[in-house]
XYZ file of C-alpha atoms in Angstrom:
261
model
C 23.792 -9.748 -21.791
C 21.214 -8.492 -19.526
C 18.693 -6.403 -20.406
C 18.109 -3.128 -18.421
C 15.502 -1.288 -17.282
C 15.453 1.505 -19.763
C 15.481 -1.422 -22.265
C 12.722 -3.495 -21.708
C 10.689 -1.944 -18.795
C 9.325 -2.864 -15.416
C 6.682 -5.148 -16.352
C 9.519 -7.493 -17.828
C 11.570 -7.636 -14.191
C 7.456 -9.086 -12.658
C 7.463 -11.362 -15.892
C 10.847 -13.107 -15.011
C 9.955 -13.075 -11.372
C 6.901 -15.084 -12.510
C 8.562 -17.385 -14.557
C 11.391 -18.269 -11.689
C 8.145 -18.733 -9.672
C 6.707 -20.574 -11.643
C 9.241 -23.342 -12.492
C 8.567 -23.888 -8.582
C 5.185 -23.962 -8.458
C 3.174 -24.282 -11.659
C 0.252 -23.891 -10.258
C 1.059 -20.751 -8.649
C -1.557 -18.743 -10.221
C -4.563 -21.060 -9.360
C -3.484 -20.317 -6.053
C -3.756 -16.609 -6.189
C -7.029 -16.982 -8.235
C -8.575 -18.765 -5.042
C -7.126 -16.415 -2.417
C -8.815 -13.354 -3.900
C -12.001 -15.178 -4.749
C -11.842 -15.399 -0.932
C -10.854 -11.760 -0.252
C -13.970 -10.970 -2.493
C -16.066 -13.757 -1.179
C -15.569 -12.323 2.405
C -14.349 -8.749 2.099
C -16.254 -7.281 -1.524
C -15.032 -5.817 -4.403
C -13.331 -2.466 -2.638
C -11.419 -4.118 0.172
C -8.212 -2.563 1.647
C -5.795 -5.370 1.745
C -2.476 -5.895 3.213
C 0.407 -7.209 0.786
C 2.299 -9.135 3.564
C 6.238 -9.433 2.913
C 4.578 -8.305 -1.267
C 8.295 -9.281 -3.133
C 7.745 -7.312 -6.531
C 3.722 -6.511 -5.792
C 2.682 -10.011 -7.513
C -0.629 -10.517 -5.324
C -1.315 -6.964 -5.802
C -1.120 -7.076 -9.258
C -3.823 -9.812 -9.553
C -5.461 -7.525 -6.883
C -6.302 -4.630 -8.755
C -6.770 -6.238 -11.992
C -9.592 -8.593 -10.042
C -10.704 -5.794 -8.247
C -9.854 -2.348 -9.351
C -11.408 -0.376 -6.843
C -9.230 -2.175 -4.193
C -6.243 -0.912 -1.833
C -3.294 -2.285 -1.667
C -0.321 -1.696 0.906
C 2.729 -3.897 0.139
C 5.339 -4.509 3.169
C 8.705 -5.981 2.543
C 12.139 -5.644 3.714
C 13.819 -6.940 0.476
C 14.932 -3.566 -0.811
C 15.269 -4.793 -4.411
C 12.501 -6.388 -4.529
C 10.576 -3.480 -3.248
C 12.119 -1.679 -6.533
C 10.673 -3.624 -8.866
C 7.668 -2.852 -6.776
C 7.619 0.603 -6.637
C 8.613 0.733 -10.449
C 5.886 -1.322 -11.431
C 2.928 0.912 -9.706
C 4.666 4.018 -9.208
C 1.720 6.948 -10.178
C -1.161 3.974 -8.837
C -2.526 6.178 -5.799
C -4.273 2.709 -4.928
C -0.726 1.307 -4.250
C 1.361 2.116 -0.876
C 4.682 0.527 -0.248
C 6.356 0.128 3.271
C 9.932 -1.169 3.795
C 9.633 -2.907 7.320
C 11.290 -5.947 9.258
C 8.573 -8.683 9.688
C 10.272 -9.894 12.752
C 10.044 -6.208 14.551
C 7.591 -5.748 17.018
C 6.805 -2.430 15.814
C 6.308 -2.588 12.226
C 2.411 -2.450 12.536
C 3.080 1.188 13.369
C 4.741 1.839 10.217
C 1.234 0.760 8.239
C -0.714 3.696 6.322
C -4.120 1.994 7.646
C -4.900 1.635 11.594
C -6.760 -1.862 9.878
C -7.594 -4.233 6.958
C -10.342 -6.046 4.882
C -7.797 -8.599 4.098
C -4.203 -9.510 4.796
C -2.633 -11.385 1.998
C 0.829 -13.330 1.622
C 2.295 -15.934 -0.326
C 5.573 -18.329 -0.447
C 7.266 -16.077 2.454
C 6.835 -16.861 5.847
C 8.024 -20.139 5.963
C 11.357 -18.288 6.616
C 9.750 -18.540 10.165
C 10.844 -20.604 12.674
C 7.350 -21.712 14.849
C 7.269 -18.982 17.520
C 8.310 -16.316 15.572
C 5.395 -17.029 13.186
C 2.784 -17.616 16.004
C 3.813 -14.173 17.504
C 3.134 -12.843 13.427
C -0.096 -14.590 13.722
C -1.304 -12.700 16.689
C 0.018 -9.330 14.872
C -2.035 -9.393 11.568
C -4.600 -10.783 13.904
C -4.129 -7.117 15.269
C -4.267 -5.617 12.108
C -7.288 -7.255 10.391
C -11.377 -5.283 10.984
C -13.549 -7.918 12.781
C -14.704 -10.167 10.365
C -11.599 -9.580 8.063
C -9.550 -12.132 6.726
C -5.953 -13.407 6.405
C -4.751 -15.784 3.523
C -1.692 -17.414 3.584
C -0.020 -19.260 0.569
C 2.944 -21.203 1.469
C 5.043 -24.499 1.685
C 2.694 -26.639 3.766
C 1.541 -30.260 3.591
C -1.152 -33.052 4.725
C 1.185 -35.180 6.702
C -1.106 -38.359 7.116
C -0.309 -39.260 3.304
C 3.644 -39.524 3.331
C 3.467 -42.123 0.181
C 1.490 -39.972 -1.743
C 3.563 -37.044 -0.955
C 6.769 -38.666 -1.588
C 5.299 -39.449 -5.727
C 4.479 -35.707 -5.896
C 7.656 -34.801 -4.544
C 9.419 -37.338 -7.187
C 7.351 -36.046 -10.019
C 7.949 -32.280 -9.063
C 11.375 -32.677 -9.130
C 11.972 -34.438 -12.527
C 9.650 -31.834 -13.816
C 11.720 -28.687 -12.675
C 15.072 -30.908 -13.856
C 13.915 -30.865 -17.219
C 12.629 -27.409 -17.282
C 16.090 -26.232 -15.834
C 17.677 -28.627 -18.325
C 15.923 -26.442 -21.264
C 16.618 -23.208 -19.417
C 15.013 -22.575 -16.406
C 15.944 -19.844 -14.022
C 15.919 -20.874 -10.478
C 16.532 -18.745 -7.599
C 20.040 -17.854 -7.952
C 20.226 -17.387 -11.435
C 17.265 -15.346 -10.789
C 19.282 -13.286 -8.628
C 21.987 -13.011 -10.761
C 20.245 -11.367 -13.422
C 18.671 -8.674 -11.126
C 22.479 -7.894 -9.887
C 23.610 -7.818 -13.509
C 21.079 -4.632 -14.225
C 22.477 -1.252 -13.753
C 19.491 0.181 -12.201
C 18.654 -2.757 -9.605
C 22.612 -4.117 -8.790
C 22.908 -1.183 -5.680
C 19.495 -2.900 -4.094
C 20.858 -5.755 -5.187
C 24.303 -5.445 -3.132
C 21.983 -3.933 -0.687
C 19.424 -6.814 -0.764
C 22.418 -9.090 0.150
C 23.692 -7.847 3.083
C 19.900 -7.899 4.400
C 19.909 -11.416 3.832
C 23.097 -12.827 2.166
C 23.916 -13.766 -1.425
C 21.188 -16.206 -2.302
C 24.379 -17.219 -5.269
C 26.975 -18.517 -2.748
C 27.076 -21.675 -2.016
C 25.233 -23.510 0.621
C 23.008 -20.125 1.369
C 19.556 -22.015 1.873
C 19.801 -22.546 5.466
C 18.578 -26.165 6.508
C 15.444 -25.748 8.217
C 15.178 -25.293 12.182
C 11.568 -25.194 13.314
C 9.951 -24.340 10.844
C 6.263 -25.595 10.252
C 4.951 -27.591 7.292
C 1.599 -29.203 8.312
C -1.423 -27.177 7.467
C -3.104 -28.535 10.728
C -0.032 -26.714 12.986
C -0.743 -23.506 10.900
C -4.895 -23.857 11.622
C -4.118 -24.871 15.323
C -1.821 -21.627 15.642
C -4.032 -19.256 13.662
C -6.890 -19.991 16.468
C -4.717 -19.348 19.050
C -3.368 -15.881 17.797
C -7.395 -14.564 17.676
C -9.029 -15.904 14.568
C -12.338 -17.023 14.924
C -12.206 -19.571 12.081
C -9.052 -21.076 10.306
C -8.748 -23.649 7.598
C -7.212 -25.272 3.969
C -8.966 -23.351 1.316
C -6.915 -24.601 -1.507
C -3.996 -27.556 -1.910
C -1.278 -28.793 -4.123
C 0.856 -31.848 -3.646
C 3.948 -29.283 -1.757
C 1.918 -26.528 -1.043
C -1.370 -25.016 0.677
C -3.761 -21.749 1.242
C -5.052 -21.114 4.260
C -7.964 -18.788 5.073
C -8.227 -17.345 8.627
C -11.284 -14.837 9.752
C -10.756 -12.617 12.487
């Protein structure tokens, strides 16, 4: 059975969420620990930082506890998602959550802050086809102080080592088969345990009409044009107004990149 809310708390719902994410990407939190050494690096230790498309708040989590004198404003459309969220750092004044469409050309407006120290995402906007993601560019471009920065963690890869990619690839996936083999959630069992829960299965049913029922069949939509080389995402950062773009971090399927306004 599934365990609620009033049973176990909010701080379980983020602990599952990290363990789904995790099975994917177990180096997930070296990741984050290099993005906010960069929002640090270039921003200091009271930035006010933009929690692009934030899921259940997991970058600002590592935020605050990094940096606790940091602001945070999370922006998602996933409504349960954002109720983990909200759960999670409701009575944190440093915390602001915004439900808003990514793909709107208004949602800047909807923003608490007319700009940022630091706009921050991870594993999210690869849901982008190519233009769509150069016009997002441009917007946190908008968004960001001069001299601010913009760190993106997602599904990218170094394109002039296919061999070497296809062994990580091969090793990745007989990990996660024997992990998921012992147990492992992935992202539709993931899913199915947040609609199980009283409290979260309206935002849930919600959640899915947004987007559809990650738990039916043939959901993941095959790819369009969407971009995967880190030198397309540096090429397109430059010409959306960043002064400076480039790989900051790297795993075999995935990479950070660091843009300065």
């Amino acid at each position: 059975m599934t365990d609620t809310i009033a049973e176990t708390g909010w701080q379980s719902w983020q602990n599952r969420w990290d363990a789904m994410q995790e099975w994917y990407m177990p180096d997930r939190e070296e990741r984050f620990r290099v993005m906010l050494e960069t929002v640090e690096a270039v921003a200091g230790p009271e930035p006010t930082v933009l929690d692009l498309a934030c899921g259940t708040g997991t970058i600002t989590d590592r935020l605050l506890r990094r940096l606790p004198g940091a602001r945070s404003t999370g922006v998602d459309l996933d409504p349960a998602l954002l109720a983990i969220a909200e759960g999670h750092f409701a009575g944190d004044e440093r915390v602001a959550f915004v439900t808003a469409d990514l793909t709107d050309p208004g949602w800047t407006d909807a923003l608490p802050h007319f700009s940022y120290d630091a706009v921050v995402t991870a594993t999210a906007l690869h849901w982008f086809d190519a233009e769509p993601l150069r016009t997002l560019y441009g917007q946190v471009a908008g968004v960001l102080r001069d001299g601010g920065v913009f760190l993106n963690a997602d599904h990218m890869t170094d394109e002039s080592a296919p061999r070497l990619n296809a062994a990580a690839t091969a090793f990745h996936e007989a990990r996660m088969n024997r992990e998921q083999a012992a147990g492992a959630l992935d992202w539709a069992g993931w899913w199915d345990a947040v609609a199980g829960d009283p409290v979260l299965s309206g935002p849930a049913r919600h959640r899915f009409e947004i987007f559809g029922d990650p738990r039916a069949p043939g959901h993941a939509a095959a790819n369009r044009d969407r971009p995967t080389s880190t030198r397309w995402h540096a090429d397109a950062l430059r010409d959306q107004g960043f002064s400076e773009a480039r790989q900051v971090w790297c795993s075999p399927s995935d990479a950070l990149m660091a843009a300065l306004r």
